[in-house]
Amino acid sequence: MLSKNDIKDIQSLCHKKQRDERQLFVVEGPKMVEELLASSFEIVHLYATVGYLEKHESFSCPFTEVSEDELQKISNLTHANQVLLVAKQQQPEHLPHVRNNITLVLDAIQDPGNMGTIIRIADWFGATQIVCTIDCVELYNPKVVQATMGSICRVNVWYENVSQWMLSVDVPVYGAMFSGTNIYEIEKIQEGVLVIGNEGKGISEELKSFVTHAVTIPKSGGAESLNAAVATGIILGAMRNL
């Protein structure tokens, strides 16, 4: 059974200020929780209904049985889903190695769903390094975490002064733009940086100056633009020649 203080403590992690100060975040649902339990993330505490606990013999972390009503009180979801855990945030130990890798740069991506989906897409295509401008949405925002569907466990994400970091990049830099080389006409890429711009404004002028290869997705219909996550998936697929 949860006390009022327990509930208040967990609910506080809905707020970025509390997540930042305590360096904690929340994960919900069987699929996501099992990904985290099998990862290198340090689990602080797990809260689960009796139905979930009965399906698991043991846990290597502290856990508490809660009622469905209690789980709903601490959940960020419209409908709580069996289990929730609190984990410690991780910070990558070193900056990304751009050689022999495809590294994503996200420029002011602010929609949590887009951010989480981009991380999931990057994981699918084996692009396990993402560098974000400091005005991107926070990695540990609950909506970002849930949208990754577990890929947060396999993709390293940095928040940096990207313009400064770009000065040291010695591989081709591709930028998703409305005008550029047809993405389907480029050769398979073994290494490089791919810059994805803000949902409404595209790539900032500051970062455009670092782009050595502008690329575009050809269209045959009338849509004005593509969702940032969709565009990322199409471009990464073409870069991997899949």
Tab-separated table of C-alpha atoms in Angstrom:
chain	number	residue	atom	x	y	z
A	1	MET	CA	0.000	0.000	0.000
A	2	LEU	CA	1.255	3.465	-0.881
A	3	SER	CA	1.292	6.350	1.547
A	4	LYS	CA	0.247	9.860	0.557
A	5	ASN	CA	3.917	10.836	0.610
A	6	ASP	CA	4.806	7.934	-1.712
A	7	ILE	CA	2.150	9.030	-4.179
A	8	LYS	CA	3.226	12.673	-3.996
A	9	ASP	CA	6.870	11.686	-4.413
A	10	ILE	CA	6.237	9.667	-7.577
A	11	GLN	CA	3.798	12.203	-9.014
A	12	SER	CA	6.443	14.912	-8.630
A	13	LEU	CA	8.481	13.180	-11.348
A	14	CYS	CA	5.896	14.409	-13.848
A	15	HIS	CA	7.703	17.744	-13.576
A	16	LYS	CA	11.009	18.408	-15.332
A	17	LYS	CA	12.396	20.390	-12.401
A	18	GLN	CA	11.990	17.417	-10.082
A	19	ARG	CA	13.402	14.980	-12.638
A	20	ASP	CA	16.437	17.197	-13.124
A	21	GLU	CA	17.048	17.748	-9.417
A	22	ARG	CA	16.645	14.091	-8.474
A	23	GLN	CA	18.051	12.628	-11.708
A	24	LEU	CA	15.168	10.158	-11.876
A	25	PHE	CA	12.494	9.272	-14.424
A	26	VAL	CA	9.396	7.084	-14.755
A	27	VAL	CA	8.705	4.166	-17.087
A	28	GLU	CA	5.322	2.461	-17.456
A	29	GLY	CA	3.787	-0.674	-18.934
A	30	PRO	CA	5.062	-4.284	-19.187
A	31	LYS	CA	6.948	-3.855	-22.481
A	32	MET	CA	8.853	-0.749	-21.399
A	33	VAL	CA	9.494	-1.972	-17.867
A	34	GLU	CA	10.923	-5.282	-19.054
A	35	GLU	CA	13.239	-3.429	-21.447
A	36	LEU	CA	14.505	-1.279	-18.565
A	37	LEU	CA	14.904	-4.252	-16.225
A	38	ALA	CA	17.118	-5.956	-18.803
A	39	SER	CA	19.179	-2.809	-19.442
A	40	SER	CA	22.037	-1.044	-17.682
A	41	PHE	CA	19.691	1.503	-16.091
A	42	GLU	CA	19.674	1.467	-12.298
A	43	ILE	CA	16.155	0.749	-11.067
A	44	VAL	CA	15.162	2.604	-7.904
A	45	HIS	CA	11.748	0.993	-7.268
A	46	LEU	CA	9.051	-0.954	-9.090
A	47	TYR	CA	5.316	-0.686	-8.417
A	48	ALA	CA	3.012	-3.358	-9.821
A	49	THR	CA	-0.408	-4.920	-9.492
A	50	VAL	CA	-0.782	-8.439	-8.138
A	51	GLY	CA	-1.579	-9.692	-11.642
A	52	TYR	CA	1.792	-8.485	-12.930
A	53	LEU	CA	3.722	-9.741	-9.915
A	54	GLU	CA	2.222	-13.222	-10.224
A	55	LYS	CA	3.763	-13.533	-13.694
A	56	HIS	CA	7.280	-12.876	-12.376
A	57	GLU	CA	9.145	-15.015	-9.872
A	58	SER	CA	11.445	-12.303	-8.562
A	59	PHE	CA	13.006	-8.914	-9.179
A	60	SER	CA	16.546	-7.679	-8.611
A	61	CYS	CA	15.207	-4.317	-7.419
A	62	PRO	CA	12.912	-3.184	-4.597
A	63	PHE	CA	9.228	-3.555	-5.470
A	64	THR	CA	5.824	-2.816	-4.001
A	65	GLU	CA	2.462	-4.368	-4.762
A	66	VAL	CA	-0.154	-1.710	-5.486
A	67	SER	CA	-3.847	-1.738	-6.277
A	68	GLU	CA	-5.094	-0.647	-9.694
A	69	ASP	CA	-6.414	2.552	-8.108
A	70	GLU	CA	-3.031	3.308	-6.535
A	71	LEU	CA	-1.252	2.632	-9.817
A	72	GLN	CA	-3.585	5.033	-11.597
A	73	LYS	CA	-2.788	7.756	-9.060
A	74	ILE	CA	0.947	7.589	-9.806
A	75	SER	CA	0.595	6.981	-13.553
A	76	ASN	CA	1.150	9.501	-16.354
A	77	LEU	CA	-1.047	7.410	-18.647
A	78	THR	CA	-4.773	7.844	-19.181
A	79	HIS	CA	-5.144	4.182	-18.267
A	80	ALA	CA	-2.390	2.758	-16.055
A	81	ASN	CA	-0.922	-0.484	-17.370
A	82	GLN	CA	-0.016	-3.036	-14.669
A	83	VAL	CA	3.418	-1.735	-13.695
A	84	LEU	CA	5.494	1.428	-13.222
A	85	LEU	CA	9.101	1.852	-12.241
A	86	VAL	CA	11.362	4.704	-11.204
A	87	ALA	CA	14.901	4.604	-12.599
A	88	LYS	CA	18.026	6.738	-12.427
A	89	GLN	CA	18.885	8.860	-15.438
A	90	GLN	CA	22.034	8.015	-17.376
A	91	GLN	CA	24.525	10.356	-18.992
A	92	PRO	CA	26.754	9.050	-21.823
A	93	GLU	CA	30.363	8.891	-20.665
A	94	HIS	CA	31.938	10.357	-23.802
A	95	LEU	CA	30.941	12.316	-26.879
A	96	PRO	CA	29.862	10.264	-29.904
A	97	HIS	CA	32.434	8.664	-32.173
A	98	VAL	CA	31.338	9.821	-35.615
A	99	ARG	CA	33.768	7.630	-37.539
A	100	ASN	CA	32.123	4.454	-38.913
A	101	ASN	CA	28.758	5.540	-37.540
A	102	ILE	CA	25.677	7.388	-38.663
A	103	THR	CA	24.972	10.022	-36.027
A	104	LEU	CA	21.754	12.018	-35.842
A	105	VAL	CA	21.687	15.698	-34.913
A	106	LEU	CA	18.291	16.987	-33.816
A	107	ASP	CA	17.792	20.733	-34.097
A	108	ALA	CA	15.091	22.092	-31.745
A	109	ILE	CA	12.813	19.052	-31.956
A	110	GLN	CA	10.145	19.991	-29.437
A	111	ASP	CA	7.315	17.506	-29.795
A	112	PRO	CA	7.766	14.641	-27.284
A	113	GLY	CA	6.111	12.108	-29.579
A	114	ASN	CA	8.436	13.051	-32.425
A	115	MET	CA	11.506	12.840	-30.211
A	116	GLY	CA	10.603	9.421	-28.837
A	117	THR	CA	9.695	8.077	-32.258
A	118	ILE	CA	12.941	9.374	-33.776
A	119	ILE	CA	14.881	7.515	-31.069
A	120	ARG	CA	12.923	4.358	-31.878
A	121	ILE	CA	13.545	4.795	-35.616
A	122	ALA	CA	17.247	5.424	-35.034
A	123	ASP	CA	17.414	2.183	-33.048
A	124	TRP	CA	15.708	0.309	-35.902
A	125	PHE	CA	18.316	1.471	-38.387
A	126	GLY	CA	21.289	1.005	-36.053
A	127	ALA	CA	21.975	4.728	-35.617
A	128	THR	CA	22.644	4.588	-31.895
A	129	GLN	CA	24.030	8.125	-31.446
A	130	ILE	CA	21.875	11.253	-31.266
A	131	VAL	CA	23.165	14.738	-30.499
A	132	CYS	CA	20.478	17.276	-29.561
A	133	THR	CA	20.543	21.029	-29.400
A	134	ILE	CA	19.837	22.241	-25.890
A	135	ASP	CA	16.391	23.515	-26.938
A	136	CYS	CA	15.166	20.024	-27.899
A	137	VAL	CA	12.528	18.450	-25.671
A	138	GLU	CA	13.992	16.649	-22.657
A	139	LEU	CA	14.901	12.974	-23.128
A	140	TYR	CA	13.278	11.904	-19.845
A	141	ASN	CA	9.956	13.611	-20.480
A	142	PRO	CA	7.437	10.773	-19.841
A	143	LYS	CA	5.920	11.118	-23.323
A	144	VAL	CA	9.369	10.876	-24.918
A	145	VAL	CA	10.276	7.827	-22.839
A	146	GLN	CA	7.045	5.985	-23.665
A	147	ALA	CA	7.300	6.822	-27.392
A	148	THR	CA	10.745	5.207	-27.595
A	149	MET	CA	9.139	1.819	-26.817
A	150	GLY	CA	12.334	0.695	-25.116
A	151	SER	CA	14.823	2.122	-27.600
A	152	ILE	CA	15.960	4.577	-24.920
A	153	CYS	CA	17.914	1.580	-23.569
A	154	ARG	CA	19.991	1.224	-26.738
A	155	VAL	CA	20.428	4.742	-28.150
A	156	ASN	CA	22.786	7.266	-26.555
A	157	VAL	CA	21.507	10.842	-26.480
A	158	TRP	CA	23.586	13.940	-25.789
A	159	TYR	CA	22.478	17.561	-25.290
A	160	GLU	CA	25.244	19.847	-26.500
A	161	ASN	CA	26.168	23.198	-27.958
A	162	VAL	CA	25.875	21.578	-31.371
A	163	SER	CA	27.531	24.392	-33.302
A	164	GLN	CA	30.601	24.034	-31.123
A	165	TRP	CA	30.547	20.235	-31.380
A	166	MET	CA	30.211	20.388	-35.172
A	167	LEU	CA	33.581	22.122	-35.408
A	168	SER	CA	35.238	18.799	-34.565
A	169	VAL	CA	33.151	16.652	-36.951
A	170	ASP	CA	35.292	15.201	-39.748
A	171	VAL	CA	32.699	13.157	-41.646
A	172	PRO	CA	30.098	14.258	-44.217
A	173	VAL	CA	27.179	16.206	-42.769
A	174	TYR	CA	23.802	15.578	-44.411
A	175	GLY	CA	20.905	17.961	-43.885
A	176	ALA	CA	17.221	17.191	-44.505
A	177	MET	CA	16.004	20.115	-46.620
A	178	PHE	CA	13.328	20.952	-49.167
A	179	SER	CA	15.967	21.361	-51.852
A	180	GLY	CA	18.927	19.054	-52.266
A	181	THR	CA	19.962	15.728	-53.748
A	182	ASN	CA	17.210	13.138	-54.071
A	183	ILE	CA	17.804	10.864	-51.066
A	184	TYR	CA	17.211	7.789	-53.253
A	185	GLU	CA	20.054	8.774	-55.559
A	186	ILE	CA	22.818	8.775	-52.973
A	187	GLU	CA	25.051	5.787	-52.356
A	188	LYS	CA	24.854	3.664	-49.227
A	189	ILE	CA	26.497	5.565	-46.364
A	190	GLN	CA	28.874	4.030	-43.833
A	191	GLU	CA	29.516	7.157	-41.776
A	192	GLY	CA	28.165	10.656	-41.512
A	193	VAL	CA	25.996	13.061	-39.538
A	194	LEU	CA	22.333	13.593	-40.438
A	195	VAL	CA	20.744	16.861	-39.276
A	196	ILE	CA	16.965	16.887	-38.753
A	197	GLY	CA	15.422	20.304	-38.230
A	198	ASN	CA	12.618	21.700	-36.133
A	199	GLU	CA	9.076	20.571	-37.004
A	200	GLY	CA	8.001	24.004	-38.263
A	201	LYS	CA	11.189	25.920	-39.051
A	202	GLY	CA	13.530	23.261	-40.398
A	203	ILE	CA	17.274	23.424	-39.805
A	204	SER	CA	18.502	26.674	-38.256
A	205	GLU	CA	20.738	28.927	-40.319
A	206	GLU	CA	23.513	28.344	-37.789
A	207	LEU	CA	23.538	24.590	-38.369
A	208	LYS	CA	22.911	24.852	-42.112
A	209	SER	CA	26.414	26.279	-42.424
A	210	PHE	CA	27.835	22.895	-41.385
A	211	VAL	CA	25.809	20.857	-43.907
A	212	THR	CA	28.002	19.511	-46.695
A	213	HIS	CA	25.290	17.440	-48.422
A	214	ALA	CA	21.724	18.749	-48.597
A	215	VAL	CA	19.266	15.907	-49.205
A	216	THR	CA	15.560	15.873	-49.889
A	217	ILE	CA	12.718	13.370	-50.061
A	218	PRO	CA	10.992	13.654	-53.452
A	219	LYS	CA	7.225	14.018	-53.371
A	220	SER	CA	4.501	13.223	-55.864
A	221	GLY	CA	1.501	14.476	-53.875
A	222	GLY	CA	0.323	17.766	-52.480
A	223	ALA	CA	1.360	17.576	-48.804
A	224	GLU	CA	3.293	20.639	-47.695
A	225	SER	CA	5.699	18.803	-45.414
A	226	LEU	CA	6.464	15.564	-43.563
A	227	ASN	CA	6.468	14.848	-39.858
A	228	ALA	CA	10.054	15.041	-38.540
A	229	ALA	CA	10.039	11.431	-37.352
A	230	VAL	CA	8.618	10.139	-40.652
A	231	ALA	CA	11.238	12.077	-42.602
A	232	THR	CA	13.974	10.665	-40.371
A	233	GLY	CA	12.826	7.120	-41.058
A	234	ILE	CA	12.703	7.607	-44.829
A	235	ILE	CA	16.135	9.233	-44.965
A	236	LEU	CA	17.834	6.705	-42.671
A	237	GLY	CA	16.345	3.851	-44.689
A	238	ALA	CA	17.743	5.359	-47.897
A	239	MET	CA	21.125	6.056	-46.299
A	240	ARG	CA	21.324	2.441	-45.186
A	241	ASN	CA	20.137	1.432	-48.661
A	242	LEU	CA	17.323	-0.683	-47.185
